[in-house]
PDB file of C-alpha atoms in Angstrom:
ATOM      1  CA  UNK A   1       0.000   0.000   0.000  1.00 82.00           C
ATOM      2  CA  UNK A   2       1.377   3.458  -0.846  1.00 91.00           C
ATOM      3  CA  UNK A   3       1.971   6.475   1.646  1.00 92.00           C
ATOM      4  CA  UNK A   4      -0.313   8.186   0.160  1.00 94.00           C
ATOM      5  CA  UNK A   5      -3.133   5.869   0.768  1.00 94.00           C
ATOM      6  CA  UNK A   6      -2.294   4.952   4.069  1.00 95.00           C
ATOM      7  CA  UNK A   7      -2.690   8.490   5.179  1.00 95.00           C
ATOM      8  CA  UNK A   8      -5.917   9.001   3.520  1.00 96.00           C
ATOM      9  CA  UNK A   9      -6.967   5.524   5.010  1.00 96.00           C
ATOM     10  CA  UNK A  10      -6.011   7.203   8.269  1.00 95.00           C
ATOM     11  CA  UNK A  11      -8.338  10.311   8.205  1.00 97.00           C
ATOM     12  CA  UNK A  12     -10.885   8.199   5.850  1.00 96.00           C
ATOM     13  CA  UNK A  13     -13.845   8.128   9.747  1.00 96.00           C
ATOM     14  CA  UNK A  14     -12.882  12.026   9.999  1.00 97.00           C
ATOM     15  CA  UNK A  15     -14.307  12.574   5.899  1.00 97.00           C
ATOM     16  CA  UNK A  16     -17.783  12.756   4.481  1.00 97.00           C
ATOM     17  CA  UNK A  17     -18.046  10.611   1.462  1.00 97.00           C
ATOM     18  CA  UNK A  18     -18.212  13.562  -0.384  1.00 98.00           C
ATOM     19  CA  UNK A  19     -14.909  15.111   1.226  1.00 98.00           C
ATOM     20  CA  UNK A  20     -13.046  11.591   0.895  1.00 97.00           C
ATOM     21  CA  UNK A  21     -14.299  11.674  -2.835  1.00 97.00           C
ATOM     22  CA  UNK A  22     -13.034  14.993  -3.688  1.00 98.00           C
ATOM     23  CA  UNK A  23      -9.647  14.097  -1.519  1.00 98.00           C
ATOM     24  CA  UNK A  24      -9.394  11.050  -3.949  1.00 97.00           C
ATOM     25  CA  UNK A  25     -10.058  12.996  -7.048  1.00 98.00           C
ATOM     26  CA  UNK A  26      -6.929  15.731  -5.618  1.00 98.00           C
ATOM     27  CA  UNK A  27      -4.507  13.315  -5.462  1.00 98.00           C
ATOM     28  CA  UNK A  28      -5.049  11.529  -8.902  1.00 97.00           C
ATOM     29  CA  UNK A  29      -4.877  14.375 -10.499  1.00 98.00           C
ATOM     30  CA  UNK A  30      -1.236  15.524  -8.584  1.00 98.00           C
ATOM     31  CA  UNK A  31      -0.194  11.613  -9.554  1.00 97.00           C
ATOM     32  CA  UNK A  32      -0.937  12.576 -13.078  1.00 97.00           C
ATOM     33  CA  UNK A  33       0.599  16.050 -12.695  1.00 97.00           C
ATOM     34  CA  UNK A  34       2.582  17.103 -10.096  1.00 97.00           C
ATOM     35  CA  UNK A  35       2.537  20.669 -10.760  1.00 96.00           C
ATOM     36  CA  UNK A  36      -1.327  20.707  -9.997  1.00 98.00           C
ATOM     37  CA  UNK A  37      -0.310  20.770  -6.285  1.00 98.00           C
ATOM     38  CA  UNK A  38       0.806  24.562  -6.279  1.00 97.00           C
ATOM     39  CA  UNK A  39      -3.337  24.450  -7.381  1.00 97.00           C
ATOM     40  CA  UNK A  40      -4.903  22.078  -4.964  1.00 98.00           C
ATOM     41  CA  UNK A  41      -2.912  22.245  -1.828  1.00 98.00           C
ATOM     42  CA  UNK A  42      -4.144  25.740  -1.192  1.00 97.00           C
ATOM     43  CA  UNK A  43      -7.852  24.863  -1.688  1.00 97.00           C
ATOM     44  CA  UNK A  44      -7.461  21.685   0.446  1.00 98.00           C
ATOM     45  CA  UNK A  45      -9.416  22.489   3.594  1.00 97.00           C
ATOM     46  CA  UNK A  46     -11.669  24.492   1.740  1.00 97.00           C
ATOM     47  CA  UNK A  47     -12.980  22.155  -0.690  1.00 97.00           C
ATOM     48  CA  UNK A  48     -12.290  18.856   1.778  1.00 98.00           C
ATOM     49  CA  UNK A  49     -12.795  19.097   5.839  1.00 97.00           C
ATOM     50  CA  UNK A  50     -10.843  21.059   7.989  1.00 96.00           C
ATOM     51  CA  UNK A  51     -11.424  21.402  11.954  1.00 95.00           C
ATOM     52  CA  UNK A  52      -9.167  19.903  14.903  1.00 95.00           C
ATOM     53  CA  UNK A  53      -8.039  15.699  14.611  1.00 95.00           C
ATOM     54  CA  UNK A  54      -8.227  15.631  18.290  1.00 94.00           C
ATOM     55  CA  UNK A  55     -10.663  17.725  20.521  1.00 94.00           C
ATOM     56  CA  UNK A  56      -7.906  17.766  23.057  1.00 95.00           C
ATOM     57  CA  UNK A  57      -5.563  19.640  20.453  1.00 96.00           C
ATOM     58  CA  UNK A  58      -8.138  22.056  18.487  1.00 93.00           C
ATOM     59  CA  UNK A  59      -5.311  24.757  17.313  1.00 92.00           C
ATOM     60  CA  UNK A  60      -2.717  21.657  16.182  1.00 95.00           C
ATOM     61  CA  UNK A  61      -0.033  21.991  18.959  1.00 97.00           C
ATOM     62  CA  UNK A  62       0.549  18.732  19.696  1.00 97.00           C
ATOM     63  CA  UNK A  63      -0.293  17.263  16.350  1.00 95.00           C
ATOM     64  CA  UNK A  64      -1.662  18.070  12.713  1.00 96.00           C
ATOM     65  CA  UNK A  65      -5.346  19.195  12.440  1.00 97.00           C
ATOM     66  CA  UNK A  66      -7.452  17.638  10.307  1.00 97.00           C
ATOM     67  CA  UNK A  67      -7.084  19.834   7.055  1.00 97.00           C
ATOM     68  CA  UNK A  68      -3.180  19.256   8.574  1.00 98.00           C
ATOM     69  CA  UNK A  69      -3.536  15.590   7.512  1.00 98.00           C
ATOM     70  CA  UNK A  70      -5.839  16.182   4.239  1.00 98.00           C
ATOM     71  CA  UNK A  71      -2.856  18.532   2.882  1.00 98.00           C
ATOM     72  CA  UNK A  72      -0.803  15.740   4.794  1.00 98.00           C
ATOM     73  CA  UNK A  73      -2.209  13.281   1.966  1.00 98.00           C
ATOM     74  CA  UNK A  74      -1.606  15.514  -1.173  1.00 98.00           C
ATOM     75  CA  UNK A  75       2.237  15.908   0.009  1.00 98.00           C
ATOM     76  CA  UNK A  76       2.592  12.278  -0.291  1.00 98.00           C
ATOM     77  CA  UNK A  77       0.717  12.024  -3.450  1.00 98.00           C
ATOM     78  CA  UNK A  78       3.087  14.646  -4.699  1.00 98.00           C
ATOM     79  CA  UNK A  79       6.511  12.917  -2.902  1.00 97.00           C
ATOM     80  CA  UNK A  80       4.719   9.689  -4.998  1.00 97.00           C
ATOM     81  CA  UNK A  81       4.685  11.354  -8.031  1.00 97.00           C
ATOM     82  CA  UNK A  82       8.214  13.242  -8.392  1.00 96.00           C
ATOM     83  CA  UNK A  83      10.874  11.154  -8.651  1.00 90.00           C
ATOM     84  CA  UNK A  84      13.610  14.006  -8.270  1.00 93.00           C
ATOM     85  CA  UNK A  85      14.842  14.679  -4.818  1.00 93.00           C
ATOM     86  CA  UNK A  86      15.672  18.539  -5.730  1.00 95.00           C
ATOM     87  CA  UNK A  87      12.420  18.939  -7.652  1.00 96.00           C
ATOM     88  CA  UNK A  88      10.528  17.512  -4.727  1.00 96.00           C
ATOM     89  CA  UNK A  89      12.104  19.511  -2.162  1.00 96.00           C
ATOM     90  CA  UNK A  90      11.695  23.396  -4.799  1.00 96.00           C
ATOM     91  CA  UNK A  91       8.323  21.768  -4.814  1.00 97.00           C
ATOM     92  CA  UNK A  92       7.349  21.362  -1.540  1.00 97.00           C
ATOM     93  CA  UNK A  93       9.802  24.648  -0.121  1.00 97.00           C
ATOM     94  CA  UNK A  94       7.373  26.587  -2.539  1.00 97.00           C
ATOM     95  CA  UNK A  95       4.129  25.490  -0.980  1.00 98.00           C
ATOM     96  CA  UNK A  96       5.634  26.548   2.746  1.00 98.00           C
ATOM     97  CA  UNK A  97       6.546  29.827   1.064  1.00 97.00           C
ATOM     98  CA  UNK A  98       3.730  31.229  -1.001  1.00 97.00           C
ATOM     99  CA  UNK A  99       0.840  29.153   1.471  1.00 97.00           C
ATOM    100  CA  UNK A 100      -0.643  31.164   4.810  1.00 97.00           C
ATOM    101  CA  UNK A 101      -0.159  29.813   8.221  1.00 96.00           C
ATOM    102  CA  UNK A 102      -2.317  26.847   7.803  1.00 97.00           C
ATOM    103  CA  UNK A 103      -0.508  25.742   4.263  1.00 98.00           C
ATOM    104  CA  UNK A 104       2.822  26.376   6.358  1.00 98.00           C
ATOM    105  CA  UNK A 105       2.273  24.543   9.465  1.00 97.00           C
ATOM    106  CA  UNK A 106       0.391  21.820   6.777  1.00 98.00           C
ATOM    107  CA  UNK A 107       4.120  21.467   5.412  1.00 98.00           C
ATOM    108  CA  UNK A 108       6.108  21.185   8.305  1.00 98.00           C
ATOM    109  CA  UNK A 109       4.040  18.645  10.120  1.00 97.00           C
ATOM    110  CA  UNK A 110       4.980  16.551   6.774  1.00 96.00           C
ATOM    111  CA  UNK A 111       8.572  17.487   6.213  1.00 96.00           C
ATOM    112  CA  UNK A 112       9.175  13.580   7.058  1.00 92.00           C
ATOM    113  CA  UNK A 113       8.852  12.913   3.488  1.00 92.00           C
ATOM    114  CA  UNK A 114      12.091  14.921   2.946  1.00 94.00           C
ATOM    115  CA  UNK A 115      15.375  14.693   4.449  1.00 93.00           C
ATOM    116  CA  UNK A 116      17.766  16.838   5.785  1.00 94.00           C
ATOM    117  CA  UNK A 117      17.676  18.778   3.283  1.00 95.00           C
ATOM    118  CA  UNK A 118      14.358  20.595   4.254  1.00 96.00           C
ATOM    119  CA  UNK A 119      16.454  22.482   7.377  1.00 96.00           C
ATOM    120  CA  UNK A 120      16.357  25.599   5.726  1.00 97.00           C
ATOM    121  CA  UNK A 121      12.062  25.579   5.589  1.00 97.00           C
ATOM    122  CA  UNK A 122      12.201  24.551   9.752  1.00 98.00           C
ATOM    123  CA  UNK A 123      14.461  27.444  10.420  1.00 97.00           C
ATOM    124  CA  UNK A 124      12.541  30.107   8.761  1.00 97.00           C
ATOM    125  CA  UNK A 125       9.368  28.835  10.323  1.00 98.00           C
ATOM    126  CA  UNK A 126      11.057  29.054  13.668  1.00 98.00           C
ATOM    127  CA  UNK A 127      12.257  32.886  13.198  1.00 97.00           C
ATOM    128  CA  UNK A 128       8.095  33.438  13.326  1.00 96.00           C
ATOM    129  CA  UNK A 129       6.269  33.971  16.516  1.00 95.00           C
ATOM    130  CA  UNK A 130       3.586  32.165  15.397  1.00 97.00           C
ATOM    131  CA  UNK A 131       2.945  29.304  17.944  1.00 97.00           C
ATOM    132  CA  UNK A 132       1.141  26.781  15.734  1.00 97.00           C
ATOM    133  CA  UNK A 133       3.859  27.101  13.591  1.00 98.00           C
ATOM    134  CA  UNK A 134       6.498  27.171  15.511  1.00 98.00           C
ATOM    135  CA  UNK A 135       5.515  23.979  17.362  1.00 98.00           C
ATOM    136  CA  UNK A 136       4.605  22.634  14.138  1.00 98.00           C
ATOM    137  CA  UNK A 137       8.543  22.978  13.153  1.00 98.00           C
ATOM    138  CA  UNK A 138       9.530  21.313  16.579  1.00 98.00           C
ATOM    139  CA  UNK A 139       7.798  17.914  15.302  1.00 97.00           C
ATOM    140  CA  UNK A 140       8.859  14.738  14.116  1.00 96.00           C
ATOM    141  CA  UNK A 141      11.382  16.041  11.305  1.00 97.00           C
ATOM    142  CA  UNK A 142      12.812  18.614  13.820  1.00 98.00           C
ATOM    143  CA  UNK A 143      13.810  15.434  16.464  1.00 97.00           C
ATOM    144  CA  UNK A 144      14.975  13.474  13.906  1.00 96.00           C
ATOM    145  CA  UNK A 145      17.165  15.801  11.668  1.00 97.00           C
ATOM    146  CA  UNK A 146      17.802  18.931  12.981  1.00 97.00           C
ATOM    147  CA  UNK A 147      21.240  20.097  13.832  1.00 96.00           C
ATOM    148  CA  UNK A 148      21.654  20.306  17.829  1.00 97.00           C
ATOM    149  CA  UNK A 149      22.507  23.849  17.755  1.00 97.00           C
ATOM    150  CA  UNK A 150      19.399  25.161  15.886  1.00 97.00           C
ATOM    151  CA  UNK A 151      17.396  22.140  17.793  1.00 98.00           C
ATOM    152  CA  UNK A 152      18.374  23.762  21.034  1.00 98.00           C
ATOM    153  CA  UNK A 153      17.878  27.325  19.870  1.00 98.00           C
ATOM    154  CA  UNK A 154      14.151  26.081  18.296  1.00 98.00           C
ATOM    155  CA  UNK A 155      13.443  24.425  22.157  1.00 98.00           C
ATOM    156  CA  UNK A 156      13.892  27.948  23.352  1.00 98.00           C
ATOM    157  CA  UNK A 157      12.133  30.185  20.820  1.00 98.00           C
ATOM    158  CA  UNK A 158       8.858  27.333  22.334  1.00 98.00           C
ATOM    159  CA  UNK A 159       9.525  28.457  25.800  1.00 97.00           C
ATOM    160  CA  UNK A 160      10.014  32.247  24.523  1.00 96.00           C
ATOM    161  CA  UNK A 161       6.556  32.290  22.478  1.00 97.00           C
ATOM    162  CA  UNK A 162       4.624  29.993  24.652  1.00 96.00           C
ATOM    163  CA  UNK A 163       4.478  26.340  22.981  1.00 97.00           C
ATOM    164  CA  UNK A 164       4.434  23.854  25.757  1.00 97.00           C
ATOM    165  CA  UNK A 165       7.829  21.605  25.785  1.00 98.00           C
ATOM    166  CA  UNK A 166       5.280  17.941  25.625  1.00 97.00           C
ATOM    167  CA  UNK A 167       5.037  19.250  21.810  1.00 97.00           C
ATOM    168  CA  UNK A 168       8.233  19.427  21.082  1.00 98.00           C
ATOM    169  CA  UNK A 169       9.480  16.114  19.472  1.00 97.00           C
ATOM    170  CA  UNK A 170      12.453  13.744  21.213  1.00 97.00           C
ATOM    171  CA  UNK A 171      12.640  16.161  23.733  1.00 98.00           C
ATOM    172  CA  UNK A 172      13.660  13.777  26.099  1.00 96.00           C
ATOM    173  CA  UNK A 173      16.243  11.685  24.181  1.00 97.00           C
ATOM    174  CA  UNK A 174      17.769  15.038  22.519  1.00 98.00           C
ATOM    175  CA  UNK A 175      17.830  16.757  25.949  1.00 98.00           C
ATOM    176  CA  UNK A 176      21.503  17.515  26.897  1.00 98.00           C
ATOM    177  CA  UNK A 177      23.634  19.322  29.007  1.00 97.00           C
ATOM    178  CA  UNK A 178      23.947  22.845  26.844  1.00 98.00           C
ATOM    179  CA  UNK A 179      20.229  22.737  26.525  1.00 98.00           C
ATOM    180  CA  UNK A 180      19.592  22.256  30.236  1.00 98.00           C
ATOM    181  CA  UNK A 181      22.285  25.808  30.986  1.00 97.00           C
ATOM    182  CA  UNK A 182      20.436  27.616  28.171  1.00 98.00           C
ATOM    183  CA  UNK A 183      17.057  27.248  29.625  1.00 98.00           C
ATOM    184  CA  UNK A 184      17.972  27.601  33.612  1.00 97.00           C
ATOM    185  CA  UNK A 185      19.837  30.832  32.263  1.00 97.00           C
ATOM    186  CA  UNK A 186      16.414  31.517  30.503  1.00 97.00           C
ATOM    187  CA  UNK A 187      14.365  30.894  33.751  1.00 96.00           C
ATOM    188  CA  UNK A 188      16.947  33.053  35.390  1.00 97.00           C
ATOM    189  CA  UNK A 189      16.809  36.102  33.122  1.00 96.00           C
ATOM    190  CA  UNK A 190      12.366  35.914  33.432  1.00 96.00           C
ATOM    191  CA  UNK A 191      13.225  35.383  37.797  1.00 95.00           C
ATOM    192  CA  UNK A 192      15.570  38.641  37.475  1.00 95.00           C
ATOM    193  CA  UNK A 193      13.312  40.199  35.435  1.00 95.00           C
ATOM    194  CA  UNK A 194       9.861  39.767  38.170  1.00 94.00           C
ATOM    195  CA  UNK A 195       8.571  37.125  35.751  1.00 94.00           C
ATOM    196  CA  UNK A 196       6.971  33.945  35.855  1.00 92.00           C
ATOM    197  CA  UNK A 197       8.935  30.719  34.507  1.00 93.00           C
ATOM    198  CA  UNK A 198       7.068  28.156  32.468  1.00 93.00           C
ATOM    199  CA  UNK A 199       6.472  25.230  34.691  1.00 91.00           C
ATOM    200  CA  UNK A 200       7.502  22.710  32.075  1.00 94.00           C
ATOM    201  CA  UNK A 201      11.162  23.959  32.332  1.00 96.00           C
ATOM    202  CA  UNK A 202      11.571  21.193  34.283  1.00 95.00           C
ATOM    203  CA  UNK A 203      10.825  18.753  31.515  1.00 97.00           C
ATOM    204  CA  UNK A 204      14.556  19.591  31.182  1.00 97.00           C
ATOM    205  CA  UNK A 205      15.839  20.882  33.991  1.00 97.00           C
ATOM    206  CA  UNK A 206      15.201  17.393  35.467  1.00 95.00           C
ATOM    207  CA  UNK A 207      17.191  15.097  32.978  1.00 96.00           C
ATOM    208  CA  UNK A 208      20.028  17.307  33.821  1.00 96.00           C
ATOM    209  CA  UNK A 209      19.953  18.888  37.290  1.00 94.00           C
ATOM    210  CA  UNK A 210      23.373  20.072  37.141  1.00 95.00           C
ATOM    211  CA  UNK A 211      23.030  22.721  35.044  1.00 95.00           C
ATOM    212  CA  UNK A 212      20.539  24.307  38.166  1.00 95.00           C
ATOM    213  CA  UNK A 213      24.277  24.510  40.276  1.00 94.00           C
ATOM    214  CA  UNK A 214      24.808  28.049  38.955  1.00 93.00           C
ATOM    215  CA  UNK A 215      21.599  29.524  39.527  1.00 94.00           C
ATOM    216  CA  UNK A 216      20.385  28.784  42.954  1.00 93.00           C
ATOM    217  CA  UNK A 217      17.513  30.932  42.706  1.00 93.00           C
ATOM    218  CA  UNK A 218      15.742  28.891  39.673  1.00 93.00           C
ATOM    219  CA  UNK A 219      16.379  26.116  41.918  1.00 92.00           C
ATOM    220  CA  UNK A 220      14.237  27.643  44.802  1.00 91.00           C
ATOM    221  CA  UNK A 221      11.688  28.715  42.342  1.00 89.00           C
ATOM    222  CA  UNK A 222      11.174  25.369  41.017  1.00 87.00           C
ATOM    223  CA  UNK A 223      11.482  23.808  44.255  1.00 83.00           C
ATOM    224  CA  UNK A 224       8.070  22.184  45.073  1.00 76.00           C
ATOM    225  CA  UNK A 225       6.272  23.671  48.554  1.00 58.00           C
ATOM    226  CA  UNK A 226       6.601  22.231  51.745  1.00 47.00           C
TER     227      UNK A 226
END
């Protein structure tokens, strides 16, 4: 079975039999031309379903959405039908940068079909302040391929716009050492400043409790009450 129908077997309870008709009718006609996509990925949730995947996750945080996972579906048709790794990859960088916020965070939540090659469409997403985007960018393809550095820098710019840590992907098997001093120095910069620290600092903080030894006061303000 290909990708492509796999993922639209996946989504096929969350689809009218109108929308999964239409969704079928999309991706035939990006097998039969590719270039159709810079056409139908755009109209996507319009003209199939849009709407949250999981009620617990309505603004796609933690996961895709469900127009997420219909555009999801035309990516793969469109991996299926280009059988150049640099054409796929001007291909899909063009729908991230000509598409809105939904079309962009669509993209990033299915960068796996690329390699590392796509690093250069995760960093620009994480220079917005966009926080359905930016956690989008922190997902799968982030914890698999992303250089430490910008990995580490990309954990940050969560806790600096407000995307919880749980939606960040491999957080805890890419947590190190340098990440743990660059976010007690961050908790210590918001404590010196009179502000609050995220409480899921310690989603960090605790695989690595030695960064904490140079900033005593994060580790009273994190310190749970008697």
């Amino acid at each position: 079975m290909s990708r492509t129908q796999q993922l639209r077997d996946a989504i096929a309870a969350d689809l009218s039999p109108a929308a999964a008709s239409r969704l079928s009718q999309m991706t035939a006609e990006i097998s039969a031309d590719p270039s159709a996509a810079a056409r139908l990925f755009p109209a996507a949730a319009r003209e199939v379903a849009r709407g949250p995947l999981d009620p617990d996750d309505p603004s796609g945080i933690h996961g895709p959405t469900l127009d997420d996972a219909v555009r999801g579906v035309l990516l793969a048709a469109l991996a299926e039908a280009v059988d150049d790794d640099a054409r796929l990859l001007r291909e899909v960088s063009d729908l991230y940068r000509y598409g809105d916020g939904d079309e962009k965070r669509a993209v990033l939540r299915a960068l796996d079909l690329l390699g590392p090659e796509a690093q250069p469409v995760v960093e620009d997403a994480l220079r917005t302040n966009d926080i359905r985007i930016v956690a989008a960018a922190m997902g799968t393809w982030a914890g698999t391929h992303l250089d430490d550095a910008t990995w580490r820098q990309g954990v940050l710019k969560c806790l600096f716009v407000g995307v919880p840590l749980t939606a960040v992907s491999s957080l805890g098997e890419r947590t190190d050492l340098e990440l743990a001093r660059m976010v007690a120095a961050y908790a210590h910069e918001r404590l010196a400043a009179g502000r609050s620290v995220p409480g899921d600092v310690h989603l960090v903080l605790d695989q690595e409790p030695g960064a904490l030894d140079q900033f005593p006061d994060v580790a009273a303000a994190l310190r749970p009450s008697a």
